[in-house]
């Protein structure tokens, strides 16, 4: 009995893994964030977000280079990289997880989804579940999700000497459009 | 039996979750293989556009305006009667604007010799890794300086020129060093013994102590004849400055000690007569504040 369960589970799992040819990806997804402060607002956008989704297993990985966040105020950008995110030490933010809902990726439409996994920012990993929407249209998969990041959860320090007060939670918006994966190796 | 079944379920579940992780790692690898190759330019070699007195390789970013106030007090050895120099001070106000990310123009006015200065800076090379691998940054600097204190002189006689090549490397997140070959040309010099042209080599650097504080030092070695004296009979010396950069959000504060009173190249490289050994040390500071005129920044200011 035990063996049967084991073999069954393993083969079932690996079947999904091996069959994982249904890959969708992008390297120009858009991640932006916004934070309101009493003096001026802080906003930045990264247009080079990378995402890959395996539609047979629901595995998803999203990552981006922190240095590619573009700020209208370049001094803020420098401070973001140098003092807060420390992008030389922690160059990437990464989410590795799985979409929880069973979705028929062959059917066009928009579905509410959630993804659970590991969110790594500033070298600190946190288990997170992000809620969002998936839009399936001819040959492409659109993913959108809005979530908040609490700075303290990721050991991002806001020093007391800073004149400009920075909100403790940052609103993050993501808009990714995935196309069938083509290896560029 | 029940325990065994449970154990096997747990084992299976563990195996499956391992496979999940493995699957996600494979996906990550695939993403990384497909990541477009980019050039990673080194940023923030120095916190500000000045190391202390002299310019750093940094320029003002496109559509940004940097307002900088330089302040130097009098000599520490002027004694308690003058509150160790704090009774007297000299000041320069400067405005510098980024035409592009790589080209800055600016002007300033110093109280020393009632001086107007006009400057331009251009980044020629940027330190980078990735698709373009360049080990150091090079910025060209040029300025003309008009000292208007002596009203009897012609404008030509009041004018001096300075050109510099600023060569810097950010060795690590903490350490940046800079070399500054300098050429100075005065249309009129203070004493007949002096040459109008003066070559100098500057050395500068910063060592970050923490994220917001760095230790800076700067030395300009001027290649002039030995024992050359100024009009008051004081021997000329080389400019040495030591200080700290403190960054507080929108501002960079630079606090330092230096033997120069001038705040433009012509003066601190060409006219320094103070000596550290004798205590001709001045306390000073620079404060810079940057404003963004980027169109996207409009509406963000409240």
Short mmCIF file of C-alpha atoms in Angstrom, two decimals:
data_model
loop_
_atom_site.label_atom_id
_atom_site.label_comp_id
_atom_site.label_asym_id
_atom_site.label_seq_id
_atom_site.Cartn_x
_atom_site.Cartn_y
_atom_site.Cartn_z
CA UNK A 1 0.00 0.00 0.00
CA UNK A 2 2.72 2.38 1.10
CA UNK A 3 4.77 1.66 -2.00
CA UNK A 4 1.82 2.12 -4.26
CA UNK A 5 1.00 5.50 -2.71
CA UNK A 6 4.60 6.52 -2.96
CA UNK A 7 5.07 5.43 -6.54
CA UNK A 8 1.77 6.97 -7.47
CA UNK A 9 2.57 10.31 -5.87
CA UNK A 10 6.09 10.49 -7.20
CA UNK A 11 5.14 9.50 -10.70
CA UNK A 12 2.20 11.88 -10.62
CA UNK A 13 4.40 14.71 -9.47
CA UNK A 14 7.23 13.97 -11.84
CA UNK A 15 4.77 13.46 -14.67
CA UNK A 16 3.70 17.04 -14.22
CA UNK A 17 7.32 18.11 -13.99
CA UNK A 18 8.48 16.22 -17.03
CA UNK A 19 5.53 17.25 -19.09
CA UNK A 20 6.36 20.85 -18.30
CA UNK A 21 6.61 22.01 -21.85
CA UNK A 22 3.84 24.54 -21.48
CA UNK A 23 6.03 27.43 -20.53
CA UNK A 24 5.17 31.10 -20.83
CA UNK A 25 7.59 33.90 -20.06
CA UNK A 26 8.45 37.59 -20.40
CA UNK A 27 11.43 39.82 -19.69
CA UNK A 28 9.63 43.15 -19.89
CA UNK A 29 6.97 42.96 -17.24
CA UNK A 30 6.13 46.14 -15.40
CA UNK A 31 6.48 46.48 -11.64
CA UNK A 32 5.85 49.87 -10.07
CA UNK A 33 5.59 51.12 -6.54
CA UNK A 34 4.25 54.16 -4.85
CA UNK A 35 4.63 55.68 -1.43
CA UNK A 36 3.10 58.85 -0.13
CA UNK A 37 5.10 61.13 2.14
CA UNK A 38 4.17 64.50 3.63
CA UNK A 39 6.67 66.32 1.40
CA UNK A 40 6.66 64.53 -1.92
CA UNK A 41 5.59 61.21 -3.33
CA UNK A 42 7.98 58.44 -4.12
CA UNK A 43 7.26 56.46 -7.27
CA UNK A 44 9.32 54.21 -9.50
CA UNK A 45 8.81 51.74 -12.28
CA UNK A 46 10.78 48.73 -13.47
CA UNK A 47 9.98 47.77 -17.04
CA UNK A 48 12.28 44.78 -17.17
CA UNK A 49 10.53 42.38 -14.82
CA UNK A 50 11.04 38.73 -15.72
CA UNK A 51 8.42 36.05 -15.21
CA UNK A 52 8.02 32.42 -16.21
CA UNK A 53 4.96 30.24 -15.73
CA UNK A 54 4.56 26.52 -16.21
CA UNK A 55 0.93 26.01 -17.11
CA UNK A 56 1.05 22.25 -16.46
CA UNK A 57 2.31 22.51 -12.90
CA UNK A 58 1.20 26.09 -12.02
CA UNK A 59 4.78 26.86 -10.94
CA UNK A 60 5.64 30.52 -11.33
CA UNK A 61 8.84 32.52 -10.86
CA UNK A 62 9.00 36.32 -11.06
CA UNK A 63 12.21 38.29 -10.58
CA UNK A 64 13.65 41.70 -11.30
CA UNK A 65 16.85 43.67 -10.97
CA UNK A 66 16.45 46.34 -8.31
CA UNK A 67 18.84 48.63 -10.21
CA UNK A 68 16.36 48.79 -13.08
CA UNK A 69 13.80 50.73 -11.08
CA UNK A 70 13.53 54.13 -12.72
CA UNK A 71 12.65 57.13 -10.55
CA UNK A 72 11.68 60.60 -11.81
CA UNK A 73 13.95 61.91 -9.05
CA UNK A 74 17.44 60.45 -9.59
CA UNK A 75 18.57 61.32 -6.10
CA UNK A 76 15.79 59.12 -4.74
CA UNK A 77 16.93 56.41 -7.14
CA UNK A 78 20.45 56.64 -5.80
CA UNK A 79 19.20 56.48 -2.22
CA UNK A 80 16.93 53.56 -3.04
CA UNK A 81 19.85 51.56 -4.41
CA UNK A 82 22.50 52.72 -1.96
CA UNK A 83 20.70 53.07 1.34
CA UNK A 84 17.45 51.16 1.37
CA UNK A 85 17.53 48.19 -1.00
CA UNK A 86 21.34 47.89 -1.11
CA UNK A 87 21.16 46.61 -4.66
CA UNK A 88 24.87 45.86 -4.87
CA UNK A 89 24.44 43.35 -2.04
CA UNK A 90 20.91 42.20 -2.89
CA UNK A 91 20.53 42.75 -6.63
CA UNK A 92 17.21 40.98 -7.15
CA UNK A 93 13.70 40.61 -5.81
CA UNK A 94 12.33 37.12 -6.47
CA UNK A 95 9.00 35.39 -6.06
CA UNK A 96 8.94 31.60 -6.43
CA UNK A 97 5.61 29.94 -6.00
CA UNK A 98 2.60 28.18 -7.36
CA UNK A 99 -0.77 29.39 -8.57
CA UNK A 100 -3.33 27.84 -6.25
CA UNK A 101 -6.31 27.64 -8.58
CA UNK A 102 -6.80 25.09 -11.32
CA UNK A 103 -7.07 27.04 -14.52
CA UNK A 104 -7.78 25.88 -18.00
CA UNK A 105 -5.09 27.78 -19.82
CA UNK A 106 -6.58 26.89 -23.19
CA UNK A 107 -9.78 28.84 -22.50
CA UNK A 108 -9.78 32.60 -23.08
CA UNK A 109 -11.05 34.68 -20.19
CA UNK A 110 -10.17 36.52 -17.00
CA UNK A 111 -9.91 34.67 -13.70
CA UNK A 112 -9.23 35.69 -10.11
CA UNK A 113 -6.23 33.79 -8.85
CA UNK A 114 -3.82 33.63 -5.96
CA UNK A 115 -0.23 32.45 -5.84
CA UNK A 116 1.53 31.15 -2.76
CA UNK A 117 5.27 30.97 -2.40
CA UNK A 118 8.44 32.53 -1.26
CA UNK A 119 9.02 36.29 -1.71
CA UNK A 120 12.62 37.39 -1.39
CA UNK A 121 13.47 41.07 -1.12
CA UNK A 122 16.57 42.69 0.40
CA UNK A 123 17.89 39.21 1.15
CA UNK A 124 14.92 38.32 3.38
CA UNK A 125 12.48 35.60 2.36
CA UNK A 126 8.86 35.65 3.45
CA UNK A 127 6.07 33.19 2.65
CA UNK A 128 3.40 35.22 0.89
CA UNK A 129 0.13 34.71 -0.95
CA UNK A 130 -0.52 37.30 -3.64
CA UNK A 131 -3.97 37.81 -5.08
CA UNK A 132 -4.41 38.88 -8.66
CA UNK A 133 -6.00 38.36 -12.01
CA UNK A 134 -5.03 36.21 -14.95
CA UNK A 135 -6.20 37.03 -18.45
CA UNK A 136 -5.86 34.39 -21.09
CA UNK A 137 -6.09 35.58 -24.66
CA UNK A 138 -4.88 34.00 -27.88
CA UNK A 139 -1.37 32.79 -27.15
CA UNK A 140 -0.62 35.10 -24.25
CA UNK A 141 -1.21 35.16 -20.52
CA UNK A 142 -1.64 38.43 -18.66
CA UNK A 143 -0.92 38.58 -14.95
CA UNK A 144 -1.73 41.49 -12.67
CA UNK A 145 -1.34 41.71 -8.93
CA UNK A 146 -1.24 44.53 -6.39
CA UNK A 147 0.22 43.97 -2.98
CA UNK A 148 1.90 45.73 -0.09
CA UNK A 149 5.42 45.32 1.20
CA UNK A 150 6.11 46.12 4.84
CA UNK A 151 9.64 47.52 5.01
CA UNK A 152 10.38 46.11 8.46
CA UNK A 153 9.49 42.56 7.32
CA UNK A 154 12.43 42.72 4.93
CA UNK A 155 14.84 44.54 7.25
CA UNK A 156 14.72 47.68 5.11
CA UNK A 157 15.86 50.39 7.44
CA UNK A 158 14.45 53.90 7.38
CA UNK A 159 16.84 56.00 9.42
CA UNK A 160 15.51 58.56 11.86
CA UNK A 161 17.61 61.39 10.44
CA UNK A 162 15.77 61.35 7.14
CA UNK A 163 13.82 64.60 6.86
CA UNK A 164 11.34 63.08 4.51
CA UNK A 165 9.09 60.60 6.25
CA UNK A 166 8.78 57.35 4.39
CA UNK A 167 5.70 55.15 4.75
CA UNK A 168 6.32 51.82 6.42
CA UNK A 169 4.36 49.94 3.77
CA UNK A 170 4.83 50.38 0.06
CA UNK A 171 2.13 49.73 -2.54
CA UNK A 172 3.40 47.53 -5.35
CA UNK A 173 1.67 47.00 -8.71
CA UNK A 174 2.57 44.38 -11.27
CA UNK A 175 1.53 43.98 -14.88
CA UNK A 176 3.09 41.12 -16.79
CA UNK A 177 2.21 39.79 -20.22
CA UNK A 178 3.63 36.32 -20.87
CA UNK A 179 4.16 34.75 -24.27
CA UNK A 180 5.19 31.16 -25.11
CA UNK A 181 8.71 30.58 -23.84
CA UNK A 182 11.51 30.56 -26.39
CA UNK A 183 14.99 29.74 -25.16
CA UNK A 184 17.53 32.39 -26.18
CA UNK A 185 20.49 30.36 -25.01
CA UNK B 1 -0.65 0.43 9.44
CA UNK B 2 -2.18 3.82 9.99
CA UNK B 3 1.19 5.25 11.00
CA UNK B 4 2.85 3.67 8.00
CA UNK B 5 0.26 5.12 5.66
CA UNK B 6 0.73 8.51 7.26
CA UNK B 7 4.49 8.17 6.94
CA UNK B 8 4.24 7.34 3.29
CA UNK B 9 1.88 10.25 2.65
CA UNK B 10 4.30 12.57 4.42
CA UNK B 11 7.20 11.15 2.43
CA UNK B 12 5.28 11.56 -0.78
CA UNK B 13 4.31 15.11 0.17
CA UNK B 14 7.90 15.94 1.03
CA UNK B 15 9.06 14.50 -2.27
CA UNK B 16 6.45 16.48 -4.09
CA UNK B 17 7.38 19.72 -2.43
CA UNK B 18 11.04 19.01 -3.23
CA UNK B 19 9.97 18.56 -6.83
CA UNK B 20 8.12 21.90 -6.62
CA UNK B 21 11.26 23.62 -5.45
CA UNK B 22 13.28 21.83 -8.11
CA UNK B 23 10.75 22.85 -10.76
CA UNK B 24 10.90 26.46 -9.64
CA UNK B 25 14.66 26.40 -9.62
CA UNK B 26 14.66 25.07 -13.19
CA UNK B 27 12.30 27.88 -14.13
CA UNK B 28 14.64 30.40 -12.50
CA UNK B 29 17.53 29.02 -14.53
CA UNK B 30 15.50 29.34 -17.71
CA UNK B 31 14.66 32.95 -16.81
CA UNK B 32 18.28 33.76 -16.14
CA UNK B 33 19.36 32.23 -19.44
CA UNK B 34 16.88 34.45 -21.22
CA UNK B 35 17.77 37.59 -19.27
CA UNK B 36 18.80 40.29 -21.75
CA UNK B 37 22.47 41.16 -21.34
CA UNK B 38 22.86 44.70 -20.08
CA UNK B 39 25.64 47.05 -19.09
CA UNK B 40 25.69 47.65 -15.38
CA UNK B 41 26.98 51.18 -14.82
CA UNK B 42 28.61 51.94 -11.50
CA UNK B 43 26.63 54.59 -9.64
CA UNK B 44 27.39 56.79 -6.64
CA UNK B 45 31.17 56.68 -6.89
CA UNK B 46 30.92 59.78 -4.71
CA UNK B 47 27.93 61.15 -2.83
CA UNK B 48 28.15 64.60 -4.33
CA UNK B 49 29.64 66.59 -7.19
CA UNK B 50 32.54 67.63 -4.91
CA UNK B 51 34.98 65.42 -3.04
CA UNK B 52 35.71 68.35 -0.73
CA UNK B 53 36.99 71.48 -2.52
CA UNK B 54 37.46 69.91 -5.92
CA UNK B 55 35.02 68.23 -8.25
CA UNK B 56 34.28 64.52 -8.24
CA UNK B 57 33.45 62.51 -11.37
CA UNK B 58 29.75 62.81 -10.51
CA UNK B 59 27.56 65.05 -12.64
CA UNK B 60 24.08 66.41 -12.01
CA UNK B 61 21.42 64.15 -13.57
CA UNK B 62 19.33 65.27 -16.54
CA UNK B 63 16.83 68.02 -15.72
CA UNK B 64 18.04 68.19 -12.15
CA UNK B 65 19.31 71.35 -10.49
CA UNK B 66 21.89 71.20 -7.75
CA UNK B 67 22.10 74.18 -5.42
CA UNK B 68 25.30 74.15 -3.43
CA UNK B 69 26.46 76.39 -0.61
CA UNK B 70 30.13 76.34 0.34
CA UNK B 71 31.27 77.95 3.55
CA UNK B 72 34.81 78.33 4.91
CA UNK B 73 35.60 79.93 8.23
CA UNK B 74 38.84 81.68 9.11
CA UNK B 75 42.00 79.97 10.40
CA UNK B 76 41.84 77.93 13.65
CA UNK B 77 45.12 79.55 14.76
CA UNK B 78 43.62 83.04 14.60
CA UNK B 79 42.94 82.47 18.31
CA UNK B 80 40.20 82.70 20.90
CA UNK B 81 39.69 86.41 20.18
CA UNK B 82 38.34 85.44 16.74
CA UNK B 83 36.61 82.35 18.18
CA UNK B 84 39.17 80.19 16.35
CA UNK B 85 38.15 81.52 12.99
CA UNK B 86 34.40 81.34 13.38
CA UNK B 87 34.06 85.16 13.42
CA UNK B 88 34.91 85.41 9.75
CA UNK B 89 33.70 83.33 6.87
CA UNK B 90 33.74 83.13 3.12
CA UNK B 91 30.99 81.70 1.01
CA UNK B 92 30.27 80.44 -2.48
CA UNK B 93 26.77 79.93 -3.87
CA UNK B 94 26.52 77.67 -6.87
CA UNK B 95 23.86 76.47 -9.27
CA UNK B 96 24.56 73.44 -11.41
CA UNK B 97 22.18 71.95 -13.95
CA UNK B 98 22.18 68.61 -15.78
CA UNK B 99 21.61 69.15 -19.51
CA UNK B 100 21.86 65.39 -19.93
CA UNK B 101 22.86 62.66 -17.48
CA UNK B 102 26.43 63.21 -18.66
CA UNK B 103 26.73 66.98 -19.16
CA UNK B 104 26.50 69.59 -16.42
CA UNK B 105 26.78 73.36 -16.68
CA UNK B 106 26.90 75.74 -13.76
CA UNK B 107 27.88 79.06 -12.31
CA UNK B 108 28.80 80.35 -8.91
CA UNK B 109 29.73 83.43 -6.96
CA UNK B 110 32.32 83.42 -4.19
CA UNK B 111 32.95 86.14 -1.66
CA UNK B 112 36.70 85.41 -1.91
CA UNK B 113 38.02 88.03 -4.39
CA UNK B 114 34.35 88.67 -5.36
CA UNK B 115 34.60 85.86 -7.86
CA UNK B 116 32.22 84.70 -10.57
CA UNK B 117 32.85 81.25 -11.99
CA UNK B 118 31.35 79.35 -14.91
CA UNK B 119 31.85 75.64 -15.28
CA UNK B 120 31.09 72.70 -17.53
CA UNK B 121 31.52 69.00 -16.83
CA UNK B 122 31.17 66.07 -19.20
CA UNK B 123 31.31 62.38 -18.44
CA UNK B 124 33.56 60.77 -21.03
CA UNK B 125 33.69 57.23 -19.68
CA UNK B 126 31.60 55.46 -17.09
CA UNK B 127 32.85 52.58 -15.01
CA UNK B 128 30.76 49.54 -15.88
CA UNK B 129 30.51 45.77 -15.92
CA UNK B 130 28.42 43.43 -18.03
CA UNK B 131 28.38 43.82 -21.80
CA UNK B 132 30.74 46.83 -21.51
CA UNK B 133 33.57 46.37 -19.09
CA UNK B 134 35.28 49.64 -18.15
CA UNK B 135 37.39 49.73 -14.99
CA UNK B 136 37.10 53.48 -14.24
CA UNK B 137 35.12 56.64 -14.92
CA UNK B 138 36.52 59.73 -16.60
CA UNK B 139 34.93 63.17 -16.45
CA UNK B 140 36.32 66.31 -18.11
CA UNK B 141 36.00 69.59 -16.26
CA UNK B 142 36.52 73.16 -17.43
CA UNK B 143 35.93 76.48 -15.75
CA UNK B 144 36.58 80.15 -16.22
CA UNK B 145 36.87 82.33 -13.19
CA UNK B 146 36.56 86.12 -13.02
CA UNK B 147 37.85 87.80 -9.86
CA UNK B 148 36.21 91.21 -9.67
CA UNK B 149 37.64 92.56 -6.41
CA UNK B 150 40.18 94.83 -8.10
CA UNK B 151 38.05 97.17 -10.17
CA UNK B 152 41.03 98.68 -11.96
CA UNK B 153 41.90 95.49 -13.84
CA UNK B 154 40.57 94.69 -17.28
CA UNK B 155 38.15 91.76 -17.56
CA UNK B 156 40.89 89.84 -19.33
CA UNK B 157 43.27 90.33 -16.41
CA UNK B 158 40.60 89.25 -13.96
CA UNK B 159 40.06 85.96 -15.77
CA UNK B 160 41.62 82.53 -15.20
CA UNK B 161 40.94 79.13 -16.70
CA UNK B 162 41.07 75.62 -15.35
CA UNK B 163 40.81 72.26 -17.08
CA UNK B 164 40.87 68.91 -15.36
CA UNK B 165 40.54 65.27 -16.16
CA UNK B 166 38.85 63.50 -13.29
CA UNK B 167 39.61 59.78 -13.26
CA UNK B 168 37.91 57.69 -10.59
CA UNK B 169 37.32 54.12 -9.70
CA UNK B 170 34.83 52.74 -7.21
CA UNK B 171 36.87 49.85 -5.87
CA UNK B 172 34.12 48.57 -3.62
CA UNK B 173 30.87 49.80 -2.14
CA UNK B 174 33.00 51.55 0.46
CA UNK B 175 36.12 52.77 -1.27
CA UNK B 176 36.39 55.18 -4.22
CA UNK B 177 39.59 56.89 -5.33
CA UNK B 178 40.14 59.68 -7.82
CA UNK B 179 43.10 61.17 -9.70
CA UNK B 180 42.86 64.70 -11.11
CA UNK B 181 45.47 65.99 -13.56
CA UNK B 182 44.91 69.75 -13.62
CA UNK B 183 45.99 72.65 -15.81
CA UNK B 184 45.47 76.18 -14.57
CA UNK B 185 46.06 79.33 -16.58
CA UNK B 186 45.94 82.82 -15.05
CA UNK B 187 45.87 85.82 -17.39
CA UNK B 188 47.47 87.80 -14.60
CA UNK B 189 49.45 86.44 -11.66
CA UNK B 190 49.92 88.01 -8.23
CA UNK B 191 53.69 88.37 -8.38
CA UNK B 192 56.21 88.65 -11.22
CA UNK B 193 58.01 85.49 -10.07
CA UNK B 194 55.06 83.29 -10.93
CA UNK B 195 54.29 81.51 -14.15
CA UNK B 196 50.83 82.05 -15.59
CA UNK B 197 50.45 78.36 -16.28
CA UNK B 198 50.34 75.92 -13.39
CA UNK B 199 50.11 72.15 -13.54
CA UNK B 200 48.83 70.18 -10.59
CA UNK B 201 47.90 66.63 -9.73
CA UNK B 202 45.01 66.05 -7.39
CA UNK B 203 44.29 62.93 -5.34
CA UNK B 204 40.97 62.31 -3.67
CA UNK B 205 39.03 59.53 -2.11
CA UNK B 206 36.23 58.48 0.09
CA UNK B 207 35.74 55.62 2.51
CA UNK B 208 32.20 54.91 3.56
CA UNK B 209 31.88 54.38 7.29
CA UNK B 210 28.23 53.42 7.03
CA UNK B 211 25.37 53.91 4.61
CA UNK B 212 25.09 57.65 5.25
CA UNK B 213 28.51 58.68 6.42
CA UNK B 214 31.81 58.69 4.61
CA UNK B 215 35.33 59.91 5.32
CA UNK B 216 36.82 62.01 2.52
CA UNK B 217 40.28 63.36 1.81
CA UNK B 218 41.74 65.42 -0.98
CA UNK B 219 45.19 66.72 -1.84
CA UNK B 220 46.35 68.89 -4.73
CA UNK B 221 50.02 68.77 -5.49
CA UNK B 222 50.85 71.93 -7.48
CA UNK B 223 54.02 71.82 -9.62
CA UNK B 224 55.32 75.29 -8.88
CA UNK B 225 58.80 76.55 -8.11
CA UNK B 226 60.01 76.08 -4.55
CA UNK B 227 59.66 78.88 -1.98
CA UNK B 228 57.34 80.89 -4.18
CA UNK B 229 55.64 83.61 -2.14
CA UNK B 230 52.40 85.49 -2.65
CA UNK B 231 52.03 89.29 -2.62
CA UNK B 232 51.85 89.26 1.21
CA UNK B 233 55.08 87.30 1.51
CA UNK B 234 53.46 84.00 2.57
CA UNK B 235 54.78 80.88 0.85
CA UNK B 236 52.34 79.03 -1.39
CA UNK B 237 51.32 75.57 -0.29
CA UNK B 238 49.41 72.58 -1.53
CA UNK B 239 45.75 72.24 -0.69
CA UNK B 240 44.86 69.45 1.73
CA UNK B 241 41.37 68.78 3.00
CA UNK B 242 39.92 66.09 5.24
CA UNK B 243 36.25 65.74 6.06
CA UNK B 244 33.07 63.74 6.23
CA UNK B 245 30.02 63.47 3.98
CA UNK B 246 26.69 63.11 5.73
CA UNK B 247 23.69 62.30 3.64
CA UNK B 248 20.23 62.98 4.99
CA UNK B 249 17.67 62.22 2.32
CA UNK B 250 17.52 65.25 0.05
CA UNK B 251 20.75 66.92 1.23
CA UNK B 252 24.41 66.10 1.30
CA UNK B 253 26.34 67.82 4.08
CA UNK B 254 30.11 67.90 3.77
CA UNK B 255 32.00 69.01 6.86
CA UNK B 256 35.74 69.40 6.63
CA UNK B 257 39.03 70.97 7.58
CA UNK B 258 41.19 72.55 4.91
CA UNK B 259 44.09 74.96 4.55
CA UNK B 260 42.43 76.72 1.59
CA UNK B 261 40.03 79.62 1.74
CA UNK B 262 39.05 79.59 -1.93
CA UNK B 263 36.31 77.32 -3.17
CA UNK B 264 37.04 77.32 -6.90
CA UNK B 265 39.96 75.51 -8.57
CA UNK B 266 41.88 78.66 -9.47
CA UNK B 267 41.94 79.68 -5.82
CA UNK B 268 42.41 76.50 -3.81
CA UNK B 269 44.95 75.03 -6.22
CA UNK B 270 46.63 78.29 -7.29
CA UNK B 271 46.40 80.59 -4.28
CA UNK B 272 46.54 78.42 -1.13
CA UNK B 273 49.10 79.84 1.28
CA UNK B 274 47.92 78.29 4.55
CA UNK B 275 49.98 75.53 6.12
CA UNK B 276 48.55 72.63 8.13
CA UNK B 277 51.76 72.50 10.14
CA UNK B 278 51.32 76.06 11.40
CA UNK B 279 47.66 75.54 12.20
CA UNK B 280 46.30 77.55 9.25
CA UNK B 281 43.36 75.19 9.20
CA UNK B 282 39.85 76.31 8.41
CA UNK B 283 36.66 74.60 9.30
CA UNK B 284 34.19 74.54 6.42
CA UNK B 285 31.14 72.89 5.00
CA UNK B 286 29.29 72.35 1.75
CA UNK B 287 25.56 71.75 1.65
CA UNK B 288 23.97 70.59 -1.55
CA UNK B 289 20.32 70.16 -2.36
CA UNK B 290 19.08 68.65 -5.61
CA UNK B 291 15.77 69.52 -7.28
CA UNK B 292 14.23 67.42 -10.05
CA UNK B 293 12.66 69.16 -13.03
CA UNK B 294 11.88 65.87 -14.70
CA UNK B 295 8.42 66.12 -16.31
CA UNK B 296 7.34 62.93 -14.60
CA UNK B 297 8.20 64.49 -11.24
CA UNK B 298 5.63 67.22 -11.86
CA UNK B 299 2.58 66.72 -9.73
CA UNK B 300 4.56 64.60 -7.33
CA UNK B 301 5.62 67.62 -5.32
CA UNK B 302 2.93 68.68 -2.91
#
